[in-house]
Amino acid sequence: WHLAVGVRRSFYSTLLLASFLKGIPHASGFIAKTPVLARRKTMATTSDVTTEPAIVVDPFCFRQFNDPSYTGARIEMSVAEFETAINTMFEAGDAGPLVDGYAPFCKHLFVSNFAQVQSSILPITEENAPLLVSDYEARSEKELPVLVRWFPKDKVVGDDGRLPVAQFIDVILYSREQIRKENAAMGEDSGSDAPWGVVSVKPQGVSYELPMQPITVMRNALGEDQGGSGVPLDPAAYRASVAFWREHAPVK
């Protein structure tokens, strides 16, 4: 008997609540809308959580941004702006897939030249060959100088004092594990846990990898303590490098 009374009371309470809500404008959607608002709040809370981006510019590459004495390809935007742009493109799929490099830890992103980086390589011709200069240079104080050659920029620029803007940039990435390995050998610390670090940005006219310079192949084979990656020399890759750089030279 008590159970029957309880059921009837519950039934009448439900009817009264329904009648009450019926008299309130838009009340019919009240119950359905409440969970939606809760989900939106949860999503907003989740979106407020900040995480380190997948790609950061490694300190080795800072010279391309903020070193006035660096004579290679210069990037005329801040490191933060570049990181934001490349991560946005990468996450949206506009940068394409990661392309395998010369070793498992090396990847490439070939993207349109959003940074407007000027070209840094020229083919060697009979006309410009006399302009080539050479010297012994080191990329950092911890590396030994090696013989290099290049075109002086002031000898090959246009009337506006600039080189043509390249169509693409090759954003070269190293894995965090490899960066830490090389940092340890050189007594350095990148200060980042991001999965990928940009170690170089190369402006170029094609969306595929150009051969690294022969001396870079040699340096990599020498090991981390000499500024290389420790990857053994591949004779075929070395010959391909020589074939390309025999007919081309960087501009700086």
mmCIF file of C-alpha atoms in Angstrom, residues 20-242:
data_model
loop_
_atom_site.group_PDB
_atom_site.id
_atom_site.type_symbol
_atom_site.label_atom_id
_atom_site.label_comp_id
_atom_site.label_asym_id
_atom_site.label_seq_id
_atom_site.Cartn_x
_atom_site.Cartn_y
_atom_site.Cartn_z
ATOM 1 C CA PHE A 20 4.780 24.233 -14.626
ATOM 2 C CA LEU A 21 7.421 24.042 -17.356
ATOM 3 C CA LYS A 22 4.770 24.247 -20.053
ATOM 4 C CA GLY A 23 3.919 27.739 -18.896
ATOM 5 C CA ILE A 24 7.508 28.961 -19.156
ATOM 6 C CA PRO A 25 8.651 30.215 -22.599
ATOM 7 C CA HIS A 26 11.258 27.921 -24.208
ATOM 8 C CA ALA A 27 11.126 25.597 -21.199
ATOM 9 C CA SER A 28 10.617 22.582 -23.455
ATOM 10 C CA GLY A 29 14.293 22.694 -24.407
ATOM 11 C CA PHE A 30 15.600 23.388 -20.919
ATOM 12 C CA ILE A 31 16.442 19.835 -19.964
ATOM 13 C CA ALA A 32 17.987 19.027 -23.339
ATOM 14 C CA LYS A 33 20.073 22.193 -23.490
ATOM 15 C CA THR A 34 21.638 21.951 -20.067
ATOM 16 C CA PRO A 35 23.975 19.016 -20.877
ATOM 17 C CA VAL A 36 25.096 20.799 -24.084
ATOM 18 C CA LEU A 37 26.159 23.850 -22.091
ATOM 19 C CA ALA A 38 28.080 21.595 -19.742
ATOM 20 C CA ARG A 39 29.912 19.978 -22.648
ATOM 21 C CA ARG A 40 30.836 23.358 -24.109
ATOM 22 C CA LYS A 41 32.230 24.461 -20.781
ATOM 23 C CA THR A 42 34.337 21.327 -20.610
ATOM 24 C CA MET A 43 35.627 21.883 -24.138
ATOM 25 C CA ALA A 44 36.460 25.501 -23.369
ATOM 26 C CA THR A 45 38.328 24.433 -20.267
ATOM 27 C CA THR A 46 40.258 21.842 -22.265
ATOM 28 C CA SER A 47 41.179 24.329 -24.993
ATOM 29 C CA ASP A 48 42.676 26.653 -22.412
ATOM 30 C CA VAL A 49 45.364 24.096 -21.584
ATOM 31 C CA THR A 50 48.613 25.072 -23.295
ATOM 32 C CA THR A 51 51.117 22.493 -24.493
ATOM 33 C CA GLU A 52 54.487 22.809 -26.176
ATOM 34 C CA PRO A 53 54.195 22.733 -29.984
ATOM 35 C CA ALA A 54 55.369 19.722 -31.964
ATOM 36 C CA ILE A 55 58.031 21.775 -33.746
ATOM 37 C CA VAL A 56 60.390 24.369 -32.273
ATOM 38 C CA VAL A 57 63.394 26.153 -33.729
ATOM 39 C CA ASP A 58 66.560 24.638 -32.290
ATOM 40 C CA PRO A 59 69.179 27.071 -30.931
ATOM 41 C CA PHE A 60 71.565 25.876 -33.663
ATOM 42 C CA CYS A 61 69.192 27.496 -36.170
ATOM 43 C CA PHE A 62 68.839 30.798 -34.283
ATOM 44 C CA ARG A 63 71.670 32.265 -36.354
ATOM 45 C CA GLN A 64 69.358 32.331 -39.369
ATOM 46 C CA PHE A 65 67.026 34.628 -37.424
ATOM 47 C CA ASN A 66 68.990 36.908 -35.154
ATOM 48 C CA ASP A 67 72.706 36.761 -35.965
ATOM 49 C CA PRO A 68 73.714 39.861 -37.975
ATOM 50 C CA SER A 69 77.042 38.244 -38.813
ATOM 51 C CA TYR A 70 75.445 35.137 -40.334
ATOM 52 C CA THR A 71 75.897 35.227 -44.100
ATOM 53 C CA GLY A 72 73.681 32.310 -45.109
ATOM 54 C CA ALA A 73 69.928 32.318 -45.739
ATOM 55 C CA ARG A 74 68.375 34.830 -43.337
ATOM 56 C CA ILE A 75 64.786 34.656 -42.099
ATOM 57 C CA GLU A 76 63.234 38.079 -41.640
ATOM 58 C CA MET A 77 60.715 37.144 -38.975
ATOM 59 C CA SER A 78 61.003 36.227 -35.321
ATOM 60 C CA VAL A 79 61.576 32.694 -34.087
ATOM 61 C CA ALA A 80 58.161 32.761 -32.378
ATOM 62 C CA GLU A 81 56.408 33.870 -35.570
ATOM 63 C CA PHE A 82 58.125 31.142 -37.572
ATOM 64 C CA GLU A 83 57.231 28.467 -35.016
ATOM 65 C CA THR A 84 53.595 29.562 -34.987
ATOM 66 C CA ALA A 85 53.381 29.506 -38.782
ATOM 67 C CA ILE A 86 55.056 26.132 -39.317
ATOM 68 C CA ASN A 87 53.062 24.448 -36.528
ATOM 69 C CA THR A 88 49.804 25.861 -37.881
ATOM 70 C CA MET A 89 50.618 24.511 -41.347
ATOM 71 C CA PHE A 90 51.759 21.176 -39.940
ATOM 72 C CA GLU A 91 48.663 20.658 -37.780
ATOM 73 C CA ALA A 92 46.333 21.653 -40.631
ATOM 74 C CA GLY A 93 48.051 19.276 -43.039
ATOM 75 C CA ASP A 94 49.133 22.148 -45.296
ATOM 76 C CA ALA A 95 52.794 21.258 -44.860
ATOM 77 C CA GLY A 96 52.329 17.750 -46.215
ATOM 78 C CA PRO A 97 53.750 14.655 -44.534
ATOM 79 C CA LEU A 98 57.136 14.440 -42.882
ATOM 80 C CA VAL A 99 59.618 13.301 -45.524
ATOM 81 C CA ASP A 100 62.431 10.947 -44.523
ATOM 82 C CA GLY A 101 65.898 12.465 -44.478
ATOM 83 C CA TYR A 102 69.385 10.985 -44.601
ATOM 84 C CA ALA A 103 68.887 9.205 -41.261
ATOM 85 C CA PRO A 104 65.875 7.984 -39.228
ATOM 86 C CA PHE A 105 66.094 10.981 -36.878
ATOM 87 C CA CYS A 106 66.021 13.509 -39.750
ATOM 88 C CA LYS A 107 62.808 14.639 -41.441
ATOM 89 C CA HIS A 108 61.886 17.339 -43.944
ATOM 90 C CA LEU A 109 58.893 19.601 -44.370
ATOM 91 C CA PHE A 110 58.713 21.154 -47.828
ATOM 92 C CA VAL A 111 56.398 24.151 -47.706
ATOM 93 C CA SER A 112 55.672 27.270 -49.702
ATOM 94 C CA ASN A 113 58.037 30.062 -48.753
ATOM 95 C CA PHE A 114 55.742 31.863 -46.292
ATOM 96 C CA ALA A 115 58.790 33.547 -44.714
ATOM 97 C CA GLN A 116 59.862 35.103 -48.035
ATOM 98 C CA VAL A 117 63.420 33.816 -47.641
ATOM 99 C CA GLN A 118 65.742 34.860 -50.443
ATOM 100 C CA SER A 119 67.436 32.209 -52.577
ATOM 101 C CA SER A 120 70.817 31.119 -51.256
ATOM 102 C CA ILE A 121 72.161 28.861 -54.028
ATOM 103 C CA LEU A 122 73.182 29.729 -57.581
ATOM 104 C CA PRO A 123 74.330 27.551 -60.476
ATOM 105 C CA ILE A 124 77.939 28.148 -61.473
ATOM 106 C CA THR A 125 78.313 29.544 -64.981
ATOM 107 C CA GLU A 126 81.204 30.831 -67.072
ATOM 108 C CA GLU A 127 80.057 34.359 -66.295
ATOM 109 C CA ASN A 128 79.850 34.107 -62.519
ATOM 110 C CA ALA A 129 82.591 31.539 -61.834
ATOM 111 C CA PRO A 130 85.253 34.288 -61.442
ATOM 112 C CA LEU A 131 83.169 35.724 -58.588
ATOM 113 C CA LEU A 132 83.599 32.635 -56.404
ATOM 114 C CA VAL A 133 85.695 33.027 -53.263
ATOM 115 C CA SER A 134 86.918 30.436 -50.778
ATOM 116 C CA ASP A 135 88.150 30.348 -47.213
ATOM 117 C CA TYR A 136 88.353 28.145 -44.138
ATOM 118 C CA GLU A 137 85.301 28.562 -41.923
ATOM 119 C CA ALA A 138 83.653 26.929 -38.906
ATOM 120 C CA ARG A 139 79.932 26.993 -38.168
ATOM 121 C CA SER A 140 80.580 27.519 -34.466
ATOM 122 C CA GLU A 141 83.464 28.060 -32.064
ATOM 123 C CA LYS A 142 83.362 24.378 -31.138
ATOM 124 C CA GLU A 143 83.896 23.133 -34.700
ATOM 125 C CA LEU A 144 87.101 23.006 -36.728
ATOM 126 C CA PRO A 145 87.310 25.272 -39.802
ATOM 127 C CA VAL A 146 86.877 23.589 -43.186
ATOM 128 C CA LEU A 147 87.425 24.817 -46.739
ATOM 129 C CA VAL A 148 84.286 26.284 -48.322
ATOM 130 C CA ARG A 149 83.444 28.397 -51.358
ATOM 131 C CA TRP A 150 80.620 30.800 -52.083
ATOM 132 C CA PHE A 151 79.348 33.714 -54.119
ATOM 133 C CA PRO A 152 79.599 37.048 -52.272
ATOM 134 C CA LYS A 153 76.039 38.322 -52.058
ATOM 135 C CA ASP A 154 76.930 41.874 -53.032
ATOM 136 C CA LYS A 155 78.331 40.565 -56.335
ATOM 137 C CA VAL A 156 75.246 38.647 -57.460
ATOM 138 C CA VAL A 157 72.220 40.551 -56.121
ATOM 139 C CA GLY A 158 69.827 42.473 -58.330
ATOM 140 C CA ASP A 159 69.470 46.228 -58.600
ATOM 141 C CA ASP A 160 67.332 46.235 -55.450
ATOM 142 C CA GLY A 161 70.132 44.646 -53.453
ATOM 143 C CA ARG A 162 68.224 41.408 -52.984
ATOM 144 C CA LEU A 163 68.206 37.906 -54.391
ATOM 145 C CA PRO A 164 65.014 36.370 -55.793
ATOM 146 C CA VAL A 165 62.624 34.926 -53.206
ATOM 147 C CA ALA A 166 62.685 31.128 -53.360
ATOM 148 C CA GLN A 167 59.480 29.258 -54.166
ATOM 149 C CA PHE A 168 59.866 26.736 -51.343
ATOM 150 C CA ILE A 169 61.673 26.270 -48.069
ATOM 151 C CA ASP A 170 63.009 22.968 -46.828
ATOM 152 C CA VAL A 171 62.467 22.908 -43.063
ATOM 153 C CA ILE A 172 64.932 20.332 -41.769
ATOM 154 C CA LEU A 173 63.953 18.642 -38.509
ATOM 155 C CA TYR A 174 65.894 16.524 -36.038
ATOM 156 C CA SER A 175 64.230 14.348 -33.421
ATOM 157 C CA ARG A 176 64.490 15.427 -29.787
ATOM 158 C CA GLU A 177 66.469 12.279 -29.001
ATOM 159 C CA GLN A 178 69.101 13.106 -31.629
ATOM 160 C CA ILE A 179 69.321 16.747 -30.560
ATOM 161 C CA ARG A 180 69.917 15.692 -26.965
ATOM 162 C CA LYS A 181 72.569 13.246 -28.108
ATOM 163 C CA GLU A 182 74.463 15.916 -30.051
ATOM 164 C CA ASN A 183 73.962 18.502 -27.299
ATOM 165 C CA ALA A 184 75.498 16.137 -24.751
ATOM 166 C CA ALA A 185 78.561 15.623 -26.949
ATOM 167 C CA MET A 186 79.048 19.393 -27.323
ATOM 168 C CA GLY A 187 78.161 20.320 -23.728
ATOM 169 C CA GLU A 188 74.980 22.153 -24.727
ATOM 170 C CA ASP A 189 71.267 22.066 -23.892
ATOM 171 C CA SER A 190 68.438 23.028 -26.243
ATOM 172 C CA GLY A 191 66.061 23.678 -23.337
ATOM 173 C CA SER A 192 63.087 22.067 -25.081
ATOM 174 C CA ASP A 193 61.095 18.835 -24.937
ATOM 175 C CA ALA A 194 59.296 19.332 -28.259
ATOM 176 C CA PRO A 195 59.400 16.199 -30.448
ATOM 177 C CA TRP A 196 61.063 18.002 -33.370
ATOM 178 C CA GLY A 197 63.648 20.762 -33.617
ATOM 179 C CA VAL A 198 64.298 22.868 -36.719
ATOM 180 C CA VAL A 199 68.035 22.706 -37.372
ATOM 181 C CA SER A 200 68.055 24.463 -40.744
ATOM 182 C CA VAL A 201 65.770 26.296 -43.162
ATOM 183 C CA LYS A 202 66.826 26.105 -46.795
ATOM 184 C CA PRO A 203 65.219 28.258 -49.494
ATOM 185 C CA GLN A 204 65.041 26.447 -52.828
ATOM 186 C CA GLY A 205 63.181 26.175 -56.101
ATOM 187 C CA VAL A 206 62.055 22.552 -55.728
ATOM 188 C CA SER A 207 59.961 20.693 -53.155
ATOM 189 C CA TYR A 208 62.385 17.849 -52.566
ATOM 190 C CA GLU A 209 65.683 17.431 -50.769
ATOM 191 C CA LEU A 210 68.818 18.842 -52.352
ATOM 192 C CA PRO A 211 72.120 17.093 -51.548
ATOM 193 C CA MET A 212 73.905 18.391 -48.480
ATOM 194 C CA GLN A 213 77.371 19.756 -49.118
ATOM 195 C CA PRO A 214 80.204 17.190 -49.213
ATOM 196 C CA ILE A 215 81.860 18.645 -46.128
ATOM 197 C CA THR A 216 78.605 18.205 -44.202
ATOM 198 C CA VAL A 217 78.538 14.535 -45.179
ATOM 199 C CA MET A 218 82.127 14.210 -43.972
ATOM 200 C CA ARG A 219 81.461 16.086 -40.725
ATOM 201 C CA ASN A 220 78.480 13.886 -39.923
ATOM 202 C CA ALA A 221 80.682 10.823 -40.311
ATOM 203 C CA LEU A 222 83.237 12.270 -37.877
ATOM 204 C CA GLY A 223 80.721 12.131 -35.032
ATOM 205 C CA GLU A 224 78.862 14.308 -32.547
ATOM 206 C CA ASP A 225 81.975 15.667 -30.847
ATOM 207 C CA GLN A 226 83.014 17.244 -34.163
ATOM 208 C CA GLY A 227 79.641 18.859 -34.793
ATOM 209 C CA GLY A 228 78.285 15.962 -36.852
ATOM 210 C CA SER A 229 75.469 13.496 -36.352
ATOM 211 C CA GLY A 230 77.504 10.295 -36.225
ATOM 212 C CA VAL A 231 75.927 8.829 -39.371
ATOM 213 C CA PRO A 232 78.476 6.782 -41.359
ATOM 214 C CA LEU A 233 79.472 8.110 -44.764
ATOM 215 C CA ASP A 234 77.385 6.747 -47.637
ATOM 216 C CA PRO A 235 79.624 6.727 -50.762
ATOM 217 C CA ALA A 236 76.658 6.997 -53.148
ATOM 218 C CA ALA A 237 75.203 9.964 -51.259
ATOM 219 C CA TYR A 238 78.630 11.583 -51.148
ATOM 220 C CA ARG A 239 79.087 11.251 -54.915
ATOM 221 C CA ALA A 240 75.615 12.708 -55.498
ATOM 222 C CA SER A 241 76.582 15.609 -53.255
ATOM 223 C CA VAL A 242 79.781 16.232 -55.208
#
